PDB file of C-alpha atoms in Angstrom:
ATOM      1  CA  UNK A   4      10.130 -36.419  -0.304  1.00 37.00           C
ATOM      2  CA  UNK A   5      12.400 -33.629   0.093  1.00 36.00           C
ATOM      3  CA  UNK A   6      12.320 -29.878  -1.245  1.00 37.00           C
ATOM      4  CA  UNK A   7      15.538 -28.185  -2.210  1.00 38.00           C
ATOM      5  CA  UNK A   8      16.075 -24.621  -2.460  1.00 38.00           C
ATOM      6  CA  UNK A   9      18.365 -23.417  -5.068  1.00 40.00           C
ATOM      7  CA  UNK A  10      19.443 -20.289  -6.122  1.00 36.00           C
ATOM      8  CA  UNK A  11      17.321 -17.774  -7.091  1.00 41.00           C
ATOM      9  CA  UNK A  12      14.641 -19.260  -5.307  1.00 44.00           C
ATOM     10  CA  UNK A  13      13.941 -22.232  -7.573  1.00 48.00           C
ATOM     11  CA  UNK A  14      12.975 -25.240  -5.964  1.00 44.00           C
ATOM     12  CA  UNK A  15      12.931 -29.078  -6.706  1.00 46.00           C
ATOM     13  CA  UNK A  16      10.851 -31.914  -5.489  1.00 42.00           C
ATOM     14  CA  UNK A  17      13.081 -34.628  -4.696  1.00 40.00           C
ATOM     15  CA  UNK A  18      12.233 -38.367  -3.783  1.00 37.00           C
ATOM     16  CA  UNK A  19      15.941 -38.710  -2.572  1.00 36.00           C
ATOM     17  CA  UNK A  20      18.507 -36.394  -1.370  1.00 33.00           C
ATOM     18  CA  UNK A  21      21.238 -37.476  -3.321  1.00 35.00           C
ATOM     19  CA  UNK A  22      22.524 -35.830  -6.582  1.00 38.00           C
ATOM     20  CA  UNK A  23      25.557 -37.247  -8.337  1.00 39.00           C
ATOM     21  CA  UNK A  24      28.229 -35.936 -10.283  1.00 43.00           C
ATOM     22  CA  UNK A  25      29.197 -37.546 -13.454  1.00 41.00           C
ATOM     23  CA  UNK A  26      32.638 -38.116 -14.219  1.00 46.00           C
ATOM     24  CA  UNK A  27      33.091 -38.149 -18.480  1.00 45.00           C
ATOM     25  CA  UNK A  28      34.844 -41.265 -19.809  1.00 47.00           C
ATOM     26  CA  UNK A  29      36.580 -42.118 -22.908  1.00 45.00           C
ATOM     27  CA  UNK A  30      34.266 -43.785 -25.443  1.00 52.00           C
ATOM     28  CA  UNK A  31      34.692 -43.611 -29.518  1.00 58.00           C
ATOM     29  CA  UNK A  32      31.752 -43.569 -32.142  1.00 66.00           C
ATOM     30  CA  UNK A  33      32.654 -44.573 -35.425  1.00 58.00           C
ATOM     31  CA  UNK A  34      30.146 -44.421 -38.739  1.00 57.00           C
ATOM     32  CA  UNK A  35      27.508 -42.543 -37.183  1.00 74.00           C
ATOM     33  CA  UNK A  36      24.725 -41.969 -39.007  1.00 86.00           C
ATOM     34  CA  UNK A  37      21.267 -40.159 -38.581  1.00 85.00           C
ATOM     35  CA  UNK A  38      18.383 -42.936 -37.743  1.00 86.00           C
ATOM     36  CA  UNK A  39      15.430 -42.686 -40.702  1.00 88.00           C
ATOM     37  CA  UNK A  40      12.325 -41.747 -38.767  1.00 92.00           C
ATOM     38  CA  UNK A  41       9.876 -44.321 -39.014  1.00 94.00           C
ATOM     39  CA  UNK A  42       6.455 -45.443 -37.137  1.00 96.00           C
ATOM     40  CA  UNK A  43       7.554 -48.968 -35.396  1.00 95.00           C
ATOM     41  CA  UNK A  44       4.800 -51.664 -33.566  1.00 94.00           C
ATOM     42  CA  UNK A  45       4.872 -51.485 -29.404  1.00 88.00           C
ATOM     43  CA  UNK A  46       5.710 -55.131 -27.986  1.00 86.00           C
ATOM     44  CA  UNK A  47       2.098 -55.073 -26.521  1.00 83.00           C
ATOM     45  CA  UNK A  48      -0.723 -54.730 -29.497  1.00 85.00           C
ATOM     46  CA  UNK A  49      -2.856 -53.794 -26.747  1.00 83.00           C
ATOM     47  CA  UNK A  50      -1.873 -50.820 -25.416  1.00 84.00           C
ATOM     48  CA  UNK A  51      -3.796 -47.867 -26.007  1.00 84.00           C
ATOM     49  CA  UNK A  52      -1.253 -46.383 -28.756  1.00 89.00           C
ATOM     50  CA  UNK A  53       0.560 -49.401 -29.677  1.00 90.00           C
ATOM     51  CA  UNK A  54       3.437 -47.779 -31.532  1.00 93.00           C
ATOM     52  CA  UNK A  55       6.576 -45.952 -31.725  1.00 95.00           C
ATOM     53  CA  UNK A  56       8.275 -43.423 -33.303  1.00 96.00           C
ATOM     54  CA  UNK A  57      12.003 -43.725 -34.118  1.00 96.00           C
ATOM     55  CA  UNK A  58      13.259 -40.297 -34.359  1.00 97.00           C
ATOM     56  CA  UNK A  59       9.834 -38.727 -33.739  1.00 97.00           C
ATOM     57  CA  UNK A  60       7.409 -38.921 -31.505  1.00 97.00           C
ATOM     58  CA  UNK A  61       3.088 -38.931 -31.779  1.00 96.00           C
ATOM     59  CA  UNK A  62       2.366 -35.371 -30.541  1.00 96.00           C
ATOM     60  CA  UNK A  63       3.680 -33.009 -28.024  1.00 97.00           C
ATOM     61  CA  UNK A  64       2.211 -31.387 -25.019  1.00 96.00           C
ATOM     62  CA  UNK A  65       3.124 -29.213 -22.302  1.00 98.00           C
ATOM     63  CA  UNK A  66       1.835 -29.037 -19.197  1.00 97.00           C
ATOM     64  CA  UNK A  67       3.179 -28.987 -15.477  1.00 97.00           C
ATOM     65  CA  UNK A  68       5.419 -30.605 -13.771  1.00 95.00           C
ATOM     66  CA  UNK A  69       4.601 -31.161 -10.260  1.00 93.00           C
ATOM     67  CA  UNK A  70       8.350 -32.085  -9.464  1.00 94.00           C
ATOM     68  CA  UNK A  71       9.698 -28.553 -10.551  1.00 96.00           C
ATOM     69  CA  UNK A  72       8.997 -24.539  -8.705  1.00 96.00           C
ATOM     70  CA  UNK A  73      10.302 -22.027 -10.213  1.00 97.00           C
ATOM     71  CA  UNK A  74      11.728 -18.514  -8.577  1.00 96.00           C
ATOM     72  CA  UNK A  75       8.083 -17.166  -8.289  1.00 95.00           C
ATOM     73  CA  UNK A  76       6.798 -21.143  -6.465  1.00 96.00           C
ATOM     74  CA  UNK A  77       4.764 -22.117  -9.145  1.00 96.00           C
ATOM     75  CA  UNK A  78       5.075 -25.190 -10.986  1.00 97.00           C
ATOM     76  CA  UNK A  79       7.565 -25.399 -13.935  1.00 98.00           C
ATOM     77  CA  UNK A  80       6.138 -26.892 -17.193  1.00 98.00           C
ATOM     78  CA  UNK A  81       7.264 -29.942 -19.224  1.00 98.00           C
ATOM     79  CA  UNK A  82       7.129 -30.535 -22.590  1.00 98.00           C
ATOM     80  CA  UNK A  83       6.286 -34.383 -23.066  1.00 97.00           C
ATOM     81  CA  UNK A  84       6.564 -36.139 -26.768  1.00 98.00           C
ATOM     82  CA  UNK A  85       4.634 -39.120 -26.741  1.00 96.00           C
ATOM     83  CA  UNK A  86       5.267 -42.111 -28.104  1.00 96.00           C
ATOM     84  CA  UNK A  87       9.037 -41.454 -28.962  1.00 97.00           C
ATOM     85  CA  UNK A  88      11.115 -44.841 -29.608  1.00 96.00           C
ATOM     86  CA  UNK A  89      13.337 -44.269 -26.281  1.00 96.00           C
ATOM     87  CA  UNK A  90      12.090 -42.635 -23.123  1.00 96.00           C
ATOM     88  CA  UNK A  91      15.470 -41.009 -23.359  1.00 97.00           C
ATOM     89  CA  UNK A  92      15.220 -39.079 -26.160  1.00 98.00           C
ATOM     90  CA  UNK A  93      15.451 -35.566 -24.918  1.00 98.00           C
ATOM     91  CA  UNK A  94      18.628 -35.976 -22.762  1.00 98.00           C
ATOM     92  CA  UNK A  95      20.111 -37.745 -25.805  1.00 97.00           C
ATOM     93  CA  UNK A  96      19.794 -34.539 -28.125  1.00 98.00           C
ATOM     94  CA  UNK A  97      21.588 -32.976 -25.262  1.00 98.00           C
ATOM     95  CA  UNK A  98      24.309 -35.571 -24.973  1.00 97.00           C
ATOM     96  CA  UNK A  99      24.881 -35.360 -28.667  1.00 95.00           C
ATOM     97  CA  UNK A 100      25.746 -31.221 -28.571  1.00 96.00           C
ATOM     98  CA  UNK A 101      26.824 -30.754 -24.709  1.00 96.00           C
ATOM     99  CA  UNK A 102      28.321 -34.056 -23.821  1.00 96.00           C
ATOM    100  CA  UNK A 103      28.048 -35.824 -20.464  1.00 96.00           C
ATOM    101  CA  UNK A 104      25.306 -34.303 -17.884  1.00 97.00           C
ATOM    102  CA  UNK A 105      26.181 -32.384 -14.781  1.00 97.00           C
ATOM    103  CA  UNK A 106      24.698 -34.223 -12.286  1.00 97.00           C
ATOM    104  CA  UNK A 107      21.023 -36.166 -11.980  1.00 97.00           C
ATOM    105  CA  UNK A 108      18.325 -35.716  -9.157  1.00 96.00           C
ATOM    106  CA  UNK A 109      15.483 -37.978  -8.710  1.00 94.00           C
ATOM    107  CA  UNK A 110      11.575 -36.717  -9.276  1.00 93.00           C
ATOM    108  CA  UNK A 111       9.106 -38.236  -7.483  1.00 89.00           C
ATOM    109  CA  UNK A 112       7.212 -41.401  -9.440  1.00 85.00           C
ATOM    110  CA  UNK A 113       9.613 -41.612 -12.109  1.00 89.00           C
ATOM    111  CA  UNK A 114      12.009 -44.889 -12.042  1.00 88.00           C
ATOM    112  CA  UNK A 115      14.908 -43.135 -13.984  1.00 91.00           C
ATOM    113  CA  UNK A 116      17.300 -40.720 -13.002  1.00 96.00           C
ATOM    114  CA  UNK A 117      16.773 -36.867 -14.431  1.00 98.00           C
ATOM    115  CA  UNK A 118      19.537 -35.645 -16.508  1.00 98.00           C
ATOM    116  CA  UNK A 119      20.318 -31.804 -15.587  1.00 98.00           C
ATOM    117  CA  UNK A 120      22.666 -29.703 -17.547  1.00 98.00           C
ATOM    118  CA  UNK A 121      23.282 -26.382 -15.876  1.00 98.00           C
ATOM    119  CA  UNK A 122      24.546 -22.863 -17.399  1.00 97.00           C
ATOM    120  CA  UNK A 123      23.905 -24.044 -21.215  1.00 96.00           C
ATOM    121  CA  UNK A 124      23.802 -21.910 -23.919  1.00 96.00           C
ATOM    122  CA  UNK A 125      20.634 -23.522 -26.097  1.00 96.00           C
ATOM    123  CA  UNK A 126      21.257 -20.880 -29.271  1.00 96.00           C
ATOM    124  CA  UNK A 127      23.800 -19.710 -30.990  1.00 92.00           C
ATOM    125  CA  UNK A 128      21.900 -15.733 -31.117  1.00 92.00           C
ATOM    126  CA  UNK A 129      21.624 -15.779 -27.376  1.00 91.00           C
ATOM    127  CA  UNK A 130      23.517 -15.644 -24.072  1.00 94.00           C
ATOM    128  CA  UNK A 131      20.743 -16.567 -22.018  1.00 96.00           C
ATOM    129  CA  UNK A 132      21.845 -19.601 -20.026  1.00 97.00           C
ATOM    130  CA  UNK A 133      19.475 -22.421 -19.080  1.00 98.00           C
ATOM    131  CA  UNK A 134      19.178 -25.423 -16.495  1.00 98.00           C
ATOM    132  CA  UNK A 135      17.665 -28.010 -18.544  1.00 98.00           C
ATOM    133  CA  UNK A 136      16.096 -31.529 -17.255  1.00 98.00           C
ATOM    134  CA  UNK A 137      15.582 -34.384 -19.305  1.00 98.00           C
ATOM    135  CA  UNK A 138      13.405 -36.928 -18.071  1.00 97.00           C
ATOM    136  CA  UNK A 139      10.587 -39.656 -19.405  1.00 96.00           C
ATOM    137  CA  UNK A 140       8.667 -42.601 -18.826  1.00 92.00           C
ATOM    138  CA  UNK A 141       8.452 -46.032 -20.383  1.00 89.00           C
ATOM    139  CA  UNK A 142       5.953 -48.831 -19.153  1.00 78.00           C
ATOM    140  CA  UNK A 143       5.630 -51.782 -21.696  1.00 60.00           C
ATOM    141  CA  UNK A 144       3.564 -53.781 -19.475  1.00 60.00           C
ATOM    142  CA  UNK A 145       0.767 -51.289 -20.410  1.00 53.00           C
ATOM    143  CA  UNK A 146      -0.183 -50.528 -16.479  1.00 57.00           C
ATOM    144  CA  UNK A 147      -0.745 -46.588 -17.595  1.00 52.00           C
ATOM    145  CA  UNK A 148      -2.712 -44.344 -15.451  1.00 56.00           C
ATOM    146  CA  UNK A 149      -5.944 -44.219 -16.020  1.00 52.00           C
ATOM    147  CA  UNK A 150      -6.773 -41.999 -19.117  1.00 53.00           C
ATOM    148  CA  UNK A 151      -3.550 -42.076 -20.166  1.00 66.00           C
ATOM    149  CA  UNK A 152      -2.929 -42.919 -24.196  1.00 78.00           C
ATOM    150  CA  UNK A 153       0.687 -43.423 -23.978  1.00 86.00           C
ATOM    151  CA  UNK A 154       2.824 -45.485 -22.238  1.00 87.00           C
ATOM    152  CA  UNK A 155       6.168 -44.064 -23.620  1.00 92.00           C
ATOM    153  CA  UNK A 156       7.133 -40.604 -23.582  1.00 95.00           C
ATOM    154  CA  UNK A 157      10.435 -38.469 -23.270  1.00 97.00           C
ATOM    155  CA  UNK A 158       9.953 -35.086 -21.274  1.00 98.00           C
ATOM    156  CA  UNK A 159      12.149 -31.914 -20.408  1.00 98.00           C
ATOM    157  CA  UNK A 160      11.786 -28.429 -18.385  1.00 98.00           C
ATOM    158  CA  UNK A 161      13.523 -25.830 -19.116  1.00 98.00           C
ATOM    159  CA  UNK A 162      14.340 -22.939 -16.449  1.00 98.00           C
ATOM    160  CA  UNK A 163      16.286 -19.664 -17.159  1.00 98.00           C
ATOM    161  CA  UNK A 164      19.653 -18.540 -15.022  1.00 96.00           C
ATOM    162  CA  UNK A 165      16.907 -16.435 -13.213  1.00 96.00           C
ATOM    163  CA  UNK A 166      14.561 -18.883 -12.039  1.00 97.00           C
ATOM    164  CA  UNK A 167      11.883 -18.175 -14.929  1.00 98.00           C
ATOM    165  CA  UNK A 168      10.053 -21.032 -16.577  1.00 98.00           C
ATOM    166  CA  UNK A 169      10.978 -21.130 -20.050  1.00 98.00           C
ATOM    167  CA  UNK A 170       8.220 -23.310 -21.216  1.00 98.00           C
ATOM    168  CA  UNK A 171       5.332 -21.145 -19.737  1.00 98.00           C
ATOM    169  CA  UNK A 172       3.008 -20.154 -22.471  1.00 96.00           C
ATOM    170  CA  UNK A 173       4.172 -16.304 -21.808  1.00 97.00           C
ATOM    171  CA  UNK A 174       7.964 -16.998 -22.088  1.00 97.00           C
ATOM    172  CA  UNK A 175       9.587 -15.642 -25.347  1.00 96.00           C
ATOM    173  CA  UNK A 176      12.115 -18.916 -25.390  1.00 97.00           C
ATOM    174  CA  UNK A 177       9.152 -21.479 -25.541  1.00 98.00           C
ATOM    175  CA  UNK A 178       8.883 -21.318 -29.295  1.00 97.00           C
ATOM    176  CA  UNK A 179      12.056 -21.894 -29.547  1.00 97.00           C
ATOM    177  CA  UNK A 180      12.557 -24.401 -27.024  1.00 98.00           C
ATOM    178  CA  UNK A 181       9.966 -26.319 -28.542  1.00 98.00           C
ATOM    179  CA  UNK A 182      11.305 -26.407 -32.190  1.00 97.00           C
ATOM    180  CA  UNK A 183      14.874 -27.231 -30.862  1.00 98.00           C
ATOM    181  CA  UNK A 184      13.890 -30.389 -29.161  1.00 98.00           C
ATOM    182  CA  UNK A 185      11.386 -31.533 -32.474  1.00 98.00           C
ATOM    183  CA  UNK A 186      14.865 -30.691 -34.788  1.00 97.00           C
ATOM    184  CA  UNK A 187      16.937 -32.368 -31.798  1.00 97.00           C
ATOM    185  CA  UNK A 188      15.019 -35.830 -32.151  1.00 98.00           C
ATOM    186  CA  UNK A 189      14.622 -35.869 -35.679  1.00 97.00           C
ATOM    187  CA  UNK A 190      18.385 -36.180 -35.696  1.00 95.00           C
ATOM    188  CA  UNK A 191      19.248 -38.178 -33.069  1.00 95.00           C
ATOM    189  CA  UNK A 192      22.158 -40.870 -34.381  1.00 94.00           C
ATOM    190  CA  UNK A 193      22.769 -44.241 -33.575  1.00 92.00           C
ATOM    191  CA  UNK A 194      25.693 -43.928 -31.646  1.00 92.00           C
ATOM    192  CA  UNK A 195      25.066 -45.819 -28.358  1.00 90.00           C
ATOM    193  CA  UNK A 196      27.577 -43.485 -26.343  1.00 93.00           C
ATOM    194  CA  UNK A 197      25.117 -41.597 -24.770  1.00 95.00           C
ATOM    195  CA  UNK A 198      23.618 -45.154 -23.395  1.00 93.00           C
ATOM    196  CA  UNK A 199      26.913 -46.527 -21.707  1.00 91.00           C
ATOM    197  CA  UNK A 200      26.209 -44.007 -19.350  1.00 93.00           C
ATOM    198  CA  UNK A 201      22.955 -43.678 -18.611  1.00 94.00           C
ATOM    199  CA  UNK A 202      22.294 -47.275 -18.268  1.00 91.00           C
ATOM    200  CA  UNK A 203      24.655 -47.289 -15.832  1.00 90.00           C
ATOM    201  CA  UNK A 204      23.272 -44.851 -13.942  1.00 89.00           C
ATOM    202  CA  UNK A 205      21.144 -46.414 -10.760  1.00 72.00           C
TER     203      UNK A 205
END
């Protein structure tokens, strides 16, 4: 495990050093269209929630990260939607407005890369800038942790260009956070650009 300092006194819990910058590549969509959201069966019936939602998700919570500090040390919060069709979902309503990722980092228990954007501008009525992390979990095989309803989910944290959690419940952005990532995945296309990437990624 490693801790990196960043500026502003944010901090990251790392299981590797290594970040890695993303180089964009020349890829065409053509006849994109908007997926219709729709409630789909899991590959295992047994599963404690054995179903997915294509553009949607089950519910949404937020809670902390334990792989994220903020400027102030404590831990940055993450808002999870559960049972989403793709673990991927939040990083690919980025994709689709901001285009390729600036780098990924690794958190600690998680098997896939995190996405990070840095220095984006989430609304049109704002400059605030954000660093945003996508991130998720998928585990067909049904070995959840104990207590745990859902084995597929697709997370993010959001942190403001001063080190400020923009998820906490205090923060005047989480509302708005919040409703930008429900709109985000309710229009999520089918355009598998986003994917030649990421599955690439190691």
């Amino acid at each position: 495990m490693k801790i990196v300092r960043l500026l502003g006194g944010l901090t990251m819990v790392l299981s590797c050093s290594s970040t890695r910058q993303i180089q964009e590549q020349t890829f065409n969509c053509t006849q994109t269209k908007i997926n219709i959201p729709r409630v789909v069966h899991a590959a295992n019936a047994k599963l404690h929630y054995p179903f997915m939602h294509i553009n949607g998700f089950k519910n949404c919570e937020v809670m902390p990260t334990k792989n994220l500090k903020t400027a102030d040390g404590s831990w940055a919060h993450k808002a999870r939607f559960n049972a989403t069709y793709a673990a991927s979902y939040t990083g690919k309503v980025l994709f689709e407005r901001f285009g390729i990722w600036t780098e990924t980092i690794r958190f600690k228990g998680y098997h896939r890369p995190v996405l990070v954007w840095r220095d984006l501008k989430l609304f049109e009525d704002s400059h605030q800038k954000f660093s945003v992390y996508a991130f998720g979990h998928e585990d067909s095989n049904g070995r959840y942790k104990k207590n745990e309803l859902f084995t597929i989910y697709s997370e993010v944290a959001v942190i403001t260009d001063r080190g400020d959690d923009a998820l906490h419940k205090r923060s005047p952005f989480r509302k708005k956070i919040l409703t930008y990532f429900f709109d985000g995945i309710a229009k999520i296309n089918d355009c598998n650009k986003f994917y030649a990437y990421y599955w690439d990624l190691k």
